[in-house]
Amino acid sequence: MKRIQIINGPNLNLLGKREPSVYGNQTFEAYFEILKQLFPTFDLHYFQSNTEGEIIDKLHQTGFEFDGIVLNAGAYTHTSVAIADAIRSITTPVIEVHISNVFKRESFRHHSYLSEVCKGCIIGFGMDSYRLAIESFTV
Ligand code: DQA
């Protein structure tokens, strides 16, 4: 069974309450239950942290053992050389995910330190971005 780690970064614990016009009304916990039903053949794990170092620790813990990592690093996407270096350091492929289309938003969201070290990026499909990213590990 393929093991997939989903990692959500800062403020994504507030999905469902946070800026619903941008991020929707669903909590990630509710959506994670749907993901588990959609991918019964995958062993899906979910981790969220508001702290950069904890995200890096989770990448280190899973990045040599799991088959895939789906990472929404939130605002750290646009600031974190340290998370980019962590992704460079591990062997598990990482898919960068964003719920919103960051290119339709403020220009500071247009640059990602992570994209060039990720296998691919899924951006702007709402919560469905996570499903599409996991789907990429079915091939
Ligand atoms: C986000 C986009 C980021 O710019 C923002 O800081 C987030 C969420 C997204 O999923 O659309 O926290 O990663």
CSV table of C-alpha atoms and ligand atoms in Angstrom, one decimal:
chain,number,residue,atom,x,y,z
A,1,MET,CA,0.0,0.0,0.0
A,2,LYS,CA,1.5,3.4,-1.0
A,3,ARG,CA,2.0,5.8,1.9
A,4,ILE,CA,1.2,9.4,1.2
A,5,GLN,CA,1.8,12.2,3.7
A,6,ILE,CA,-0.3,15.4,3.5
A,7,ILE,CA,1.4,18.4,5.2
A,8,ASN,CA,-0.5,21.7,5.7
A,9,GLY,CA,1.3,24.7,6.8
A,10,PRO,CA,0.4,27.9,8.7
A,11,ASN,CA,-3.3,29.0,9.1
A,12,LEU,CA,-4.6,26.0,7.3
A,13,ASN,CA,-5.9,24.7,10.6
A,14,LEU,CA,-8.5,27.4,10.2
A,15,LEU,CA,-9.9,26.1,6.9
A,16,GLY,CA,-13.7,26.3,7.1
A,17,LYS,CA,-13.5,29.6,9.1
A,18,ARG,CA,-10.6,31.4,7.4
A,19,GLU,CA,-11.5,33.7,4.5
A,20,PRO,CA,-14.3,31.4,3.1
A,21,SER,CA,-14.5,33.4,-0.1
A,22,VAL,CA,-11.0,32.4,-0.9
A,23,TYR,CA,-10.6,29.0,0.8
A,24,GLY,CA,-14.2,27.6,1.1
A,25,ASN,CA,-16.3,26.4,4.0
A,26,GLN,CA,-14.9,23.0,4.5
A,27,THR,CA,-12.6,22.0,7.4
A,28,PHE,CA,-9.6,20.0,6.3
A,29,GLU,CA,-10.6,17.3,8.8
A,30,ALA,CA,-13.9,16.8,7.0
A,31,TYR,CA,-12.2,16.8,3.6
A,32,PHE,CA,-9.6,14.3,4.8
A,33,GLU,CA,-12.4,11.8,5.5
A,34,ILE,CA,-13.5,12.2,1.9
A,35,LEU,CA,-9.9,11.7,0.6
A,36,LYS,CA,-9.6,8.5,2.6
A,37,GLN,CA,-12.8,7.2,1.0
A,38,LEU,CA,-11.6,8.2,-2.5
A,39,PHE,CA,-8.3,6.5,-2.1
A,40,PRO,CA,-9.0,3.3,-0.2
A,41,THR,CA,-5.8,1.7,-1.6
A,42,PHE,CA,-3.5,4.4,-0.2
A,43,ASP,CA,-2.4,4.8,3.4
A,44,LEU,CA,-3.0,8.6,3.8
A,45,HIS,CA,-1.6,10.6,6.7
A,46,TYR,CA,-2.3,14.2,7.6
A,47,PHE,CA,-0.2,16.7,9.5
A,48,GLN,CA,-0.7,20.4,10.1
A,49,SER,CA,1.6,22.9,11.8
A,50,ASN,CA,1.9,26.6,12.0
A,51,THR,CA,5.6,26.3,12.7
A,52,GLU,CA,8.3,26.2,10.0
A,53,GLY,CA,10.6,23.8,11.9
A,54,GLU,CA,7.8,21.3,12.6
A,55,ILE,CA,7.1,21.2,8.8
A,56,ILE,CA,10.8,20.6,8.2
A,57,ASP,CA,10.8,17.8,10.8
A,58,LYS,CA,7.8,16.1,9.2
A,59,LEU,CA,9.5,16.3,5.8
A,60,HIS,CA,12.6,14.7,7.3
A,61,GLN,CA,10.6,12.0,9.1
A,62,THR,CA,8.6,10.9,6.1
A,63,GLY,CA,10.9,12.0,3.3
A,64,PHE,CA,12.8,8.7,3.1
A,65,GLU,CA,10.0,6.3,3.9
A,66,PHE,CA,6.8,7.5,2.3
A,67,ASP,CA,5.9,7.2,-1.4
A,68,GLY,CA,4.7,10.7,-1.8
A,69,ILE,CA,4.2,14.0,0.1
A,70,VAL,CA,1.5,16.6,-0.7
A,71,LEU,CA,2.6,19.9,0.7
A,72,ASN,CA,0.6,23.1,1.1
A,73,ALA,CA,3.2,25.2,2.9
A,74,GLY,CA,0.8,28.2,3.1
A,75,ALA,CA,2.6,31.5,3.3
A,76,TYR,CA,6.0,29.7,3.9
A,77,THR,CA,5.8,28.9,0.2
A,78,HIS,CA,6.7,32.5,-0.6
A,79,THR,CA,9.4,32.9,2.1
A,80,SER,CA,11.1,29.7,3.1
A,81,VAL,CA,14.5,28.7,1.8
A,82,ALA,CA,14.6,26.3,4.7
A,83,ILE,CA,11.6,24.3,3.6
A,84,ALA,CA,13.0,24.3,0.0
A,85,ASP,CA,16.3,22.9,1.3
A,86,ALA,CA,14.4,20.2,3.3
A,87,ILE,CA,12.7,19.1,0.1
A,88,ARG,CA,16.0,19.1,-1.7
A,89,SER,CA,17.4,16.9,1.1
A,90,ILE,CA,14.8,14.1,1.0
A,91,THR,CA,14.1,11.4,-1.6
A,92,THR,CA,10.3,11.2,-1.5
A,93,PRO,CA,8.7,13.2,-4.3
A,94,VAL,CA,6.8,16.3,-3.1
A,95,ILE,CA,3.8,17.9,-4.8
A,96,GLU,CA,3.2,21.5,-4.1
A,97,VAL,CA,-0.5,22.3,-3.6
A,98,HIS,CA,-2.4,25.5,-3.3
A,99,ILE,CA,-6.2,25.8,-2.7
A,100,SER,CA,-6.4,29.3,-4.3
A,101,ASN,CA,-4.9,30.3,-7.6
A,102,VAL,CA,-2.0,32.3,-6.2
A,103,PHE,CA,-1.4,33.9,-9.6
A,104,LYS,CA,-4.7,35.7,-9.5
A,105,ARG,CA,-3.8,37.2,-6.1
A,106,GLU,CA,-1.2,39.6,-4.7
A,107,SER,CA,2.2,39.6,-6.5
A,108,PHE,CA,4.0,38.5,-3.4
A,109,ARG,CA,2.2,35.2,-3.8
A,110,HIS,CA,3.4,34.7,-7.3
A,111,HIS,CA,6.9,33.5,-6.3
A,112,SER,CA,7.4,30.1,-4.7
A,113,TYR,CA,10.7,28.9,-3.2
A,114,LEU,CA,9.3,25.4,-3.4
A,115,SER,CA,8.1,24.9,-7.0
A,116,GLU,CA,11.6,24.3,-8.4
A,117,VAL,CA,12.3,21.5,-5.9
A,118,CYS,CA,8.9,19.8,-6.1
A,119,LYS,CA,7.9,17.1,-8.6
A,120,GLY,CA,4.9,19.2,-9.7
A,121,CYS,CA,2.4,21.8,-8.6
A,122,ILE,CA,-1.4,21.8,-8.4
A,123,ILE,CA,-2.7,25.3,-7.9
A,124,GLY,CA,-6.2,26.9,-7.8
A,125,PHE,CA,-8.7,24.0,-7.8
A,126,GLY,CA,-10.0,24.6,-4.2
A,127,MET,CA,-9.8,21.6,-1.9
A,128,ASP,CA,-9.8,19.4,-5.0
A,129,SER,CA,-6.1,20.4,-5.5
A,130,TYR,CA,-5.2,17.8,-2.8
A,131,ARG,CA,-7.2,15.0,-4.6
A,132,LEU,CA,-5.5,15.9,-7.9
A,133,ALA,CA,-2.1,15.8,-6.3
A,134,ILE,CA,-2.8,12.4,-4.7
A,135,GLU,CA,-4.1,11.2,-8.0
A,136,SER,CA,-0.6,11.8,-9.5
A,137,PHE,CA,0.7,9.0,-7.2
A,138,THR,CA,-1.7,6.4,-8.7
A,139,VAL,CA,0.5,6.1,-11.8
B,1,DQA,C1,-2.3,29.0,0.0
B,1,DQA,C2,-1.8,30.3,-0.7
B,1,DQA,C3,-0.8,31.1,0.1
B,1,DQA,O1,-0.4,32.3,-0.6
B,1,DQA,C4,-1.4,31.5,1.4
B,1,DQA,O2,-0.5,32.1,2.2
B,1,DQA,C5,-2.0,30.3,2.2
B,1,DQA,C6,-2.8,29.3,1.4
B,1,DQA,C7,-3.4,28.3,-0.7
B,1,DQA,O3,-3.6,27.1,-0.4
B,1,DQA,O4,-4.1,28.9,-1.6
B,1,DQA,O5,-1.9,30.2,3.4
B,1,DQA,O6,-1.2,28.2,0.1
